[in-house]
Short mmCIF file of C-alpha atoms and ligand atoms in Angstrom, two decimals:
data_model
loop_
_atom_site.label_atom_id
_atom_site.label_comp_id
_atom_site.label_asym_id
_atom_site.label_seq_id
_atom_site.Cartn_x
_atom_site.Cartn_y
_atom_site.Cartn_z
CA UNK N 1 74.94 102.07 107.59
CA UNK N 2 75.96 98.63 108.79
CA UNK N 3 79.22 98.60 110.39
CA UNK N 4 81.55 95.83 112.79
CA UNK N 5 82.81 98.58 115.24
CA UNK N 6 85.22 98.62 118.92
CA UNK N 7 82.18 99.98 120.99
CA UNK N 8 84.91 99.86 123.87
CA UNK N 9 87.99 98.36 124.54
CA UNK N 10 88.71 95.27 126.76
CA UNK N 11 92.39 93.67 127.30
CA UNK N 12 90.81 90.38 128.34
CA UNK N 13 88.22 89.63 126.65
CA UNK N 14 88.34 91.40 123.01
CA UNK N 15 84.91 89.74 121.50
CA UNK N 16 82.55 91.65 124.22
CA UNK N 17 84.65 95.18 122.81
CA UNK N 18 83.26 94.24 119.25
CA UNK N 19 79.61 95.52 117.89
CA UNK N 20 77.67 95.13 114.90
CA UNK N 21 75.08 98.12 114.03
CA UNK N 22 74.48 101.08 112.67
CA UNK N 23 76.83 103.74 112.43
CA UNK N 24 76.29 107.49 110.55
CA UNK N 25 77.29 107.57 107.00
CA UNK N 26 80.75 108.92 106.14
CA UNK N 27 80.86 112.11 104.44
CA UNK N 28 84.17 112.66 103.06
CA UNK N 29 86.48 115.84 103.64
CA UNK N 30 88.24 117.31 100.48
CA UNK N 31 90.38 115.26 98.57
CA UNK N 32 88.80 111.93 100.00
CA UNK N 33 86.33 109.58 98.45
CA UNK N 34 83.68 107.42 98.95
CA UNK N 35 83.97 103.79 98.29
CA UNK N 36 81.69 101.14 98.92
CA UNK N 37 82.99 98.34 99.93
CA UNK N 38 82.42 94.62 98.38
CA UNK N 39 85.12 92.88 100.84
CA UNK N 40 86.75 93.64 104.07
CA UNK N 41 89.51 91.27 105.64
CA UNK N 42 90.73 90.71 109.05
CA UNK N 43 93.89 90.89 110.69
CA UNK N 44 94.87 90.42 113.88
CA UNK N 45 95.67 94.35 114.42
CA UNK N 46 91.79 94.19 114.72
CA UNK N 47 92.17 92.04 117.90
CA UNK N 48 94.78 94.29 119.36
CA UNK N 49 92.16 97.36 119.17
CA UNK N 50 89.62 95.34 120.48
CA UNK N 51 92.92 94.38 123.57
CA UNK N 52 92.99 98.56 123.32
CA UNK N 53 96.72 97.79 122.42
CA UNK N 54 96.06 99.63 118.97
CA UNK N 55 93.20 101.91 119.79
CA UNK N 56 92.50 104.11 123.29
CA UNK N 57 89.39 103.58 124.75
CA UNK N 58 88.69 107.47 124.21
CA UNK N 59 88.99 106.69 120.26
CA UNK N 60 85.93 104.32 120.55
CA UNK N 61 83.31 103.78 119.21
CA UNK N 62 85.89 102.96 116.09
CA UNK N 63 84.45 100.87 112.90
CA UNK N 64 87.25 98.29 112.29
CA UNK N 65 89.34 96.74 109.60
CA UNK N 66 92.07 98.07 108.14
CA UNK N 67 91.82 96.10 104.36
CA UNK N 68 89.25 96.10 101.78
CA UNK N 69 88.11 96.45 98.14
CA UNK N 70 85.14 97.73 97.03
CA UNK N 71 83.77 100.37 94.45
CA UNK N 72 84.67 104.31 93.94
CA UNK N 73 81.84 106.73 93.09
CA UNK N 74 82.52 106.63 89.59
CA UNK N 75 81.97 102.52 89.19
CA UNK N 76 85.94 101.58 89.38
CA UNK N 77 86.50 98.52 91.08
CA UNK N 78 89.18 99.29 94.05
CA UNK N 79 91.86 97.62 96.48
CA UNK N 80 92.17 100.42 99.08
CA UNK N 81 95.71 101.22 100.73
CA UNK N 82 95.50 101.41 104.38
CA UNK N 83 98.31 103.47 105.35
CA UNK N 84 97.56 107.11 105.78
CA UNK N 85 100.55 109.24 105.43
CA UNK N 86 102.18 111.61 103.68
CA UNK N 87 104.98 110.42 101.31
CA UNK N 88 107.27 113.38 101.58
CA UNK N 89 107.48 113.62 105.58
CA UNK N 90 108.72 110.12 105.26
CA UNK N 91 111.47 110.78 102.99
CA UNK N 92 109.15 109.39 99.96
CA UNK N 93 107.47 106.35 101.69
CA UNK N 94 104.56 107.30 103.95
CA UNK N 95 105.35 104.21 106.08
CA UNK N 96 107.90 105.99 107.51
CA UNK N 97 105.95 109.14 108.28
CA UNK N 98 105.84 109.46 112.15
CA UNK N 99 102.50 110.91 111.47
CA UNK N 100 100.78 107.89 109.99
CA UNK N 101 98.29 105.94 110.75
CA UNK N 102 96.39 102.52 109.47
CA UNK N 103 92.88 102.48 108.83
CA UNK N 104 90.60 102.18 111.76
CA UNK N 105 93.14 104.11 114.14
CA UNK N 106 93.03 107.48 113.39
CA UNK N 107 89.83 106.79 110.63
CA UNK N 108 86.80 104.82 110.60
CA UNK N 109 88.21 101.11 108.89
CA UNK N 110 86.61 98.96 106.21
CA UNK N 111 83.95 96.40 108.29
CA UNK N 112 81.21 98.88 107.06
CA UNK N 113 78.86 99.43 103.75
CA UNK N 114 80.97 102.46 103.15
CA UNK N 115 83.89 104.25 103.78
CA UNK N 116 86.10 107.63 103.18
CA UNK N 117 89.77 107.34 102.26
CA UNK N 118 92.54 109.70 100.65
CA UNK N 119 91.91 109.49 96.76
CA UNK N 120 95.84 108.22 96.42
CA UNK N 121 94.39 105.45 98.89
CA UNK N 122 92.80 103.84 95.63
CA UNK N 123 94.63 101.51 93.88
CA UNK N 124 92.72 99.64 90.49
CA UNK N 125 92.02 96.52 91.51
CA UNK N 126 92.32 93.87 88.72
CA UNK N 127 89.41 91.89 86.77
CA UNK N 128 91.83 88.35 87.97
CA UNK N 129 91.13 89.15 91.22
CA UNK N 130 87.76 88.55 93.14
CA UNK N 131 86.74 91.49 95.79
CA UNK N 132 87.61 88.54 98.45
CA UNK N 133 90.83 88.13 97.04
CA UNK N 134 91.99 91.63 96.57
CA UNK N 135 90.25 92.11 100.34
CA UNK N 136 93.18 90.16 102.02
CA UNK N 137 96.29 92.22 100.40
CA UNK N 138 96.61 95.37 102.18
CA UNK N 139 97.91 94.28 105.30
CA UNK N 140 98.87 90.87 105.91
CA UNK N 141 100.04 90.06 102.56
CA UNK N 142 101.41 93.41 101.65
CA UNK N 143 103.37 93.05 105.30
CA UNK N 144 104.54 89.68 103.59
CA UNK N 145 106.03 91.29 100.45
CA UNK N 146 107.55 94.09 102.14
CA UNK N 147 109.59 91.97 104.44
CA UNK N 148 110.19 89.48 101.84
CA UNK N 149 111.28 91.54 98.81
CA UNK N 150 111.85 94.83 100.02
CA UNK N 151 113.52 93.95 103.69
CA UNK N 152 114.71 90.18 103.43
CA UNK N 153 117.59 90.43 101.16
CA UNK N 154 117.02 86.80 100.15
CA UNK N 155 117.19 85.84 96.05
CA UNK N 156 115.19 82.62 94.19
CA UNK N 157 117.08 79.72 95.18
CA UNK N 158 117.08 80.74 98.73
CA UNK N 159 116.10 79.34 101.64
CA UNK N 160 113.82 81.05 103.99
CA UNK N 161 112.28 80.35 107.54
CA UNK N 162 108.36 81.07 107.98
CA UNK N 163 107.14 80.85 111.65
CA UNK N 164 103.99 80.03 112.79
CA UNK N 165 102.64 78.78 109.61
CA UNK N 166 98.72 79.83 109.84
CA UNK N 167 98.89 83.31 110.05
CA UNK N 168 97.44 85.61 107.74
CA UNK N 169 101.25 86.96 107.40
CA UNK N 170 102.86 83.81 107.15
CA UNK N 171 100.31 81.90 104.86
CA UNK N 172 100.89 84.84 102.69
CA UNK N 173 105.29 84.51 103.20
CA UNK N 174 104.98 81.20 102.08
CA UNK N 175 102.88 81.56 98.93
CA UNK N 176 104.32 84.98 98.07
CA UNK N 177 108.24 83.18 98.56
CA UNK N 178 107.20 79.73 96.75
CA UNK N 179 106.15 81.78 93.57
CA UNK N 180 109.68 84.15 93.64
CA UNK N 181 111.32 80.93 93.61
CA UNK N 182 112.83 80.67 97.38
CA UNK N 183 112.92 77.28 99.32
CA UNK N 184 110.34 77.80 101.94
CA UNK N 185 110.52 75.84 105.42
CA UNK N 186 107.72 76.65 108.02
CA UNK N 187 107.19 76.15 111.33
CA UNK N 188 103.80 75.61 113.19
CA UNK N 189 102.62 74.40 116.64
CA UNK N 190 99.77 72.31 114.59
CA UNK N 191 100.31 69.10 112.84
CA UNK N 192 97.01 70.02 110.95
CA UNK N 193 98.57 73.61 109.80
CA UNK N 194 101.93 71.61 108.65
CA UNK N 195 99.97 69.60 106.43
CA UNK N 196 98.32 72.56 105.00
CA UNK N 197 101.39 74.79 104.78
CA UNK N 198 103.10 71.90 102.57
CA UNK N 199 99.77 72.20 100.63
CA UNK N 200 100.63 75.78 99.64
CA UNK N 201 104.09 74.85 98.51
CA UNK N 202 106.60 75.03 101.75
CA UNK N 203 109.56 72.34 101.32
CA UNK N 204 109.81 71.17 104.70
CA UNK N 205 107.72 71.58 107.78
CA UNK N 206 108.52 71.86 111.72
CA UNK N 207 107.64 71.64 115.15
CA UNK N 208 107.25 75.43 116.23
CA UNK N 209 110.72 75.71 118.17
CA UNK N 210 112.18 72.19 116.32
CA UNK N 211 115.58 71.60 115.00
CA UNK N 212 116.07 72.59 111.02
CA UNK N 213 118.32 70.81 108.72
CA UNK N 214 120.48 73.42 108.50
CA UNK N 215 120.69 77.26 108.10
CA UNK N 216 118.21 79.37 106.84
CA UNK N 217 118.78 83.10 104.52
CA UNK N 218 116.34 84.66 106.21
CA UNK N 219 113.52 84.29 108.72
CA UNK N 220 109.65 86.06 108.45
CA UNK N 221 109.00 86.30 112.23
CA UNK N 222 105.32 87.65 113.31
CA UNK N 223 105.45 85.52 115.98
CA UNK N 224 107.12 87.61 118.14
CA UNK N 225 108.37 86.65 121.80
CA UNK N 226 107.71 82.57 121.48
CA UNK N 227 109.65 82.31 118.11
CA UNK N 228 112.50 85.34 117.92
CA UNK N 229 115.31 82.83 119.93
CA UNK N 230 114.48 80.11 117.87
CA UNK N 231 114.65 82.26 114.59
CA UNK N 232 118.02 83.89 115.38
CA UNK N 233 119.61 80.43 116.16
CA UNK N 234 118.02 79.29 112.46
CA UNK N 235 119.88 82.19 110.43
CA UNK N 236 123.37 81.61 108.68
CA UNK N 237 125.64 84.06 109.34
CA UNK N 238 125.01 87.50 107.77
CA UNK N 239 121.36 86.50 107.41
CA UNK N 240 118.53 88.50 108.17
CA UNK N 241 115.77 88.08 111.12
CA UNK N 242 112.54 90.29 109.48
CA UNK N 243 110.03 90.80 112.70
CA UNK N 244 106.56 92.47 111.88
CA UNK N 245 105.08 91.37 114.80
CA UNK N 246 104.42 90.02 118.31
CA UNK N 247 101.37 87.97 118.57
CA UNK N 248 102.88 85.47 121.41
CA UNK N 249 104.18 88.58 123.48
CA UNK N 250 105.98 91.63 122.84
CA UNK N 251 109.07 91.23 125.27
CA UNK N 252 111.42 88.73 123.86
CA UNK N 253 115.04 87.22 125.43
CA UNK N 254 117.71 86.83 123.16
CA UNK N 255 121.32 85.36 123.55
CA UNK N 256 122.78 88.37 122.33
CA UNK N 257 125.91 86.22 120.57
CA UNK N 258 123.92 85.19 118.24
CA UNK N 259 123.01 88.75 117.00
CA UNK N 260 126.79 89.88 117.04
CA UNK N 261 128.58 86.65 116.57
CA UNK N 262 126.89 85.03 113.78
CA UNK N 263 126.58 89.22 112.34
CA UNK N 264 122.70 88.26 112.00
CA UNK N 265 120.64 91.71 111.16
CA UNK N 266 117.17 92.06 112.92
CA UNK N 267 115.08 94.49 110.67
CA UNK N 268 111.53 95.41 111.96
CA UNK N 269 109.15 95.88 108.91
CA UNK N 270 105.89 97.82 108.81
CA UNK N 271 103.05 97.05 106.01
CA UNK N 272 104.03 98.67 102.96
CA UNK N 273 103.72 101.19 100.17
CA UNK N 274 101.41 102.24 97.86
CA UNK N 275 104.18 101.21 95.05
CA UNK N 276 104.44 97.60 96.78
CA UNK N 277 101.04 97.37 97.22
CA UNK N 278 100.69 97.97 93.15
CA UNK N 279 103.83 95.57 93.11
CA UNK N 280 102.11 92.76 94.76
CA UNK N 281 98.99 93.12 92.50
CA UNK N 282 101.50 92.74 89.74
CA UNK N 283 102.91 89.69 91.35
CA UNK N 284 99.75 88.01 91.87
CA UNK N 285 98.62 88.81 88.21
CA UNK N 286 101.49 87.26 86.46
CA UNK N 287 102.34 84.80 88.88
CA UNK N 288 98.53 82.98 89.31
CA UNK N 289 99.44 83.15 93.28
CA UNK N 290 96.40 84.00 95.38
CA UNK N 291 95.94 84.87 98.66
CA UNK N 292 94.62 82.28 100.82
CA UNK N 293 91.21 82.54 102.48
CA UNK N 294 90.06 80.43 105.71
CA UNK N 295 86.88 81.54 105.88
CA UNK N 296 83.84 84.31 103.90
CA UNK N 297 81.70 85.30 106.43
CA UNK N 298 79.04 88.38 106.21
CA UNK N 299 79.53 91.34 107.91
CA UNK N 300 76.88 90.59 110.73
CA UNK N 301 78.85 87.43 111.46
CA UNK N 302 81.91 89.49 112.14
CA UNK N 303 82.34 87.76 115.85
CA UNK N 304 82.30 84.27 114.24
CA UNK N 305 85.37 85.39 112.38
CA UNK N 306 86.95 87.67 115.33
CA UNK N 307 86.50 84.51 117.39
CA UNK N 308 88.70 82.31 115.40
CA UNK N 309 91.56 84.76 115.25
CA UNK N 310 91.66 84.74 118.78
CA UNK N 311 91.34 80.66 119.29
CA UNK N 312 94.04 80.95 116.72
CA UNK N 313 92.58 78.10 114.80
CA UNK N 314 92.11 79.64 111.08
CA UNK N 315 94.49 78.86 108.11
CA UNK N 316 95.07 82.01 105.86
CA UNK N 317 92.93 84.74 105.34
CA UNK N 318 88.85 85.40 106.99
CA UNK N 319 86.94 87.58 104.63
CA UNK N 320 83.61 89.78 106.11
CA UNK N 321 81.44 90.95 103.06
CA UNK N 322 78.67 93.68 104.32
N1 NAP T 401 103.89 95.53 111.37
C1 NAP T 401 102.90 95.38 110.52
O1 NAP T 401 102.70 96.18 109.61
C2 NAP T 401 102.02 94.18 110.62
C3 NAP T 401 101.18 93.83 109.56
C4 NAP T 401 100.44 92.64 109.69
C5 NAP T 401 100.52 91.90 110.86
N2 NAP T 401 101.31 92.33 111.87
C6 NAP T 401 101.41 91.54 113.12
O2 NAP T 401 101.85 90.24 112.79
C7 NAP T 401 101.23 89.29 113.66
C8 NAP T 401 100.51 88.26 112.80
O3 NAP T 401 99.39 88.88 112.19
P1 NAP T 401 98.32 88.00 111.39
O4 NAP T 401 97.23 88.92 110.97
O5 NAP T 401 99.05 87.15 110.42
O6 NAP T 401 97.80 87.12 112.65
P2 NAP T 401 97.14 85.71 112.71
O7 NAP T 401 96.56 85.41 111.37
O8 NAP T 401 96.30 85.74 113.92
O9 NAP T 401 98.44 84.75 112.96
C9 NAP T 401 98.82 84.28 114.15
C10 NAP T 401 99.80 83.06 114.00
O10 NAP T 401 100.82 83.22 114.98
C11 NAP T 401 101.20 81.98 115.48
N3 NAP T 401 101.25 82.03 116.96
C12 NAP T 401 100.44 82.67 117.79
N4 NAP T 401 100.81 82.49 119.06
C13 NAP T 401 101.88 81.70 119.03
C14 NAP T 401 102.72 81.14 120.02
N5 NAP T 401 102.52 81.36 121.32
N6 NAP T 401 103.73 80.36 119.61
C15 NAP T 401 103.96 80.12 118.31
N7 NAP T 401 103.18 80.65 117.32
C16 NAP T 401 102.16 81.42 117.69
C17 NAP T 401 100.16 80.96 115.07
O11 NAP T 401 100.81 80.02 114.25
P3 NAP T 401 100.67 78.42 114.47
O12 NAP T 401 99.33 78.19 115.10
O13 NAP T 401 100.81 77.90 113.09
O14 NAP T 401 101.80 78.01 115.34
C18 NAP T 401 99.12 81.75 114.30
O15 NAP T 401 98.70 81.10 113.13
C19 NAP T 401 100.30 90.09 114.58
O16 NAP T 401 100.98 90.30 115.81
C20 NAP T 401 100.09 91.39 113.84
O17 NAP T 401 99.82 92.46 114.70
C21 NAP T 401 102.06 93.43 111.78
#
């Protein structure tokens, strides 16, 4: 079958790491099914396998993609959950299983015609939803619930801090917090993404780094090393810093004073649950919020789309349908 795959691994130069061929068909071990997938999405976890930051060059060949909805064997139409773990070694949420991994780590991902997951993987995905649209919530915008709803502590009429507006993460923040009824300010390096993040509802936009009117609730950080100082000085006291990610660098300087002085908490968040995934199909349903999509590319046009995550120039969410 056709599959977008890590034939190797390569720090500095990610797109030569990424193929597109054949791979065998999956044949799936007891208790996991077959699905076949409409719509696969990417994230940038897919660039930082290709880096060999979140895959070893021993687990290669590896197909990629960690998000997708498709169809089971018996015609239902699927979102898939990307976390496999066990529930019960994680105290009743398998993202805190120390055993668990995301699609395409441990397991073959989604870029492929087919794929085997865990039967609890399987969520139903819903007729208001297209197969692109459902394709974009397991990671990025589930990762933007969690921290929002679950980790954020923030209620509507809130204000709360987005950084780096374009992400697949933070497109999804600012929709996601818009329709719970939270102010939303956003940050981006690009005048163009400011525009567009006003576009999907943000209040107020800012120069990545640039003053704020005043204090924010809480901040969605996936920014990481270029964005954590800035987001710690932007948070009232007894507000919340929620990081998911580092995609400017992973080794960030704080002044510590504003951690314990202004009695700011710094939670790290991690995807989310097969109940919050269900929760953010919910959301969507009765809110009319949907995920927003850059690009829909096909499968064999996976480096088009790999490219542009790593220029950093996309808006929202790129789609690959095999
Ligand atoms: N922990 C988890 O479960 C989880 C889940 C999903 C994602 N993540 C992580 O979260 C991060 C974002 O993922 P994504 O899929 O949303 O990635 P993405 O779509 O590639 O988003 C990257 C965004 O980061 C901003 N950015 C990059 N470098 C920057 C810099 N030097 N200074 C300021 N902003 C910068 C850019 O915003 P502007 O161009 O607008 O400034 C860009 O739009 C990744 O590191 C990913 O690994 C973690």
């Amino acid at each position: 079958m056709l599959a977008a795959y890590a034939a190797r691994v390569d720090a500095d130069d990610p797109l030569s790491a990424l193929e597109v061929g054949e791979r065998p068909e999956p044949t799936p071990p007891d208790g996991w099914v077959t699905v076949t997938v409409k719509a696969g999405s990417l994230n940038h976890h897919d660039v930082w396998a290709l880096r060999g930051v979140a895959l070893t060059a021993e687990q290669t060949p590896m197909i990629l993609g960690g998000d997708a909805a498709g169809v089971d064997a018996d015609g239902n139409e699927v979102v898939v959950h990307s976390v496999i773990g066990d529930p019960d070694a994680g105290g009743g949420d398998e993202t805190y299983d120390p055993r668990r991994s995301l699609l395409s780590e441990k397991y073959d991902g989604t870029f492929a015609e087919r794929l085997v997951v865990p039967r609890r993987n399987l969520l139903p995905k819903p007729k208001e939803l297209s197969f692109e649209e459902a394709a974009c919530l397991p990671t990025a915008w589930l990762t933007a619930y969690k921290m929002l709803f679950s980790r954020s502590g923030t209620r509507p009429g809130d204000t709360v801090l987005v950084q780096g507006a374009g992400g697949g993460v933070a497109t999804a923040a600012i929709v996601l917090a818009r329709a719970a009824g939270l102010r939303v300010w956003a940050t981006s390096r690009s005048e163009d993404k400011r525009k567009a993040a006003l576009d999907l509802g943000a209040a107020d936009v800012f120069e990545a780094g640039g003053r704020l009117p005043g204090k924010v609730d809480a901040v969605i950080d996936s920014v990481g090393e270029a964005t954590l100082d800035h987001s710690l000085r932007s948070c009232r006291p007894g507000g919340r810093v929620v990081l998911c990610g580092a995609t400017s660098g992973r080794k960030a300087s704080v002044e510590l004073a504003r951690v314990f002085f202004a009695q700011v908490d710094v939670l790290g968040s991690t995807m989310g649950n097969r109940r919050e995934l269900q929760g953010l199909i919910d959301f969507l349903v009765t809110t009319g919020a949907r995920p927003v999509i850059d690009t829909v590319l096909p499968l064999t046009q996976a480096h088009d789309g790999f490219a542009k995550m790593v220029e950093g120039s996309l808006f929202g969410k790129v789609v690959l349908t095999p």
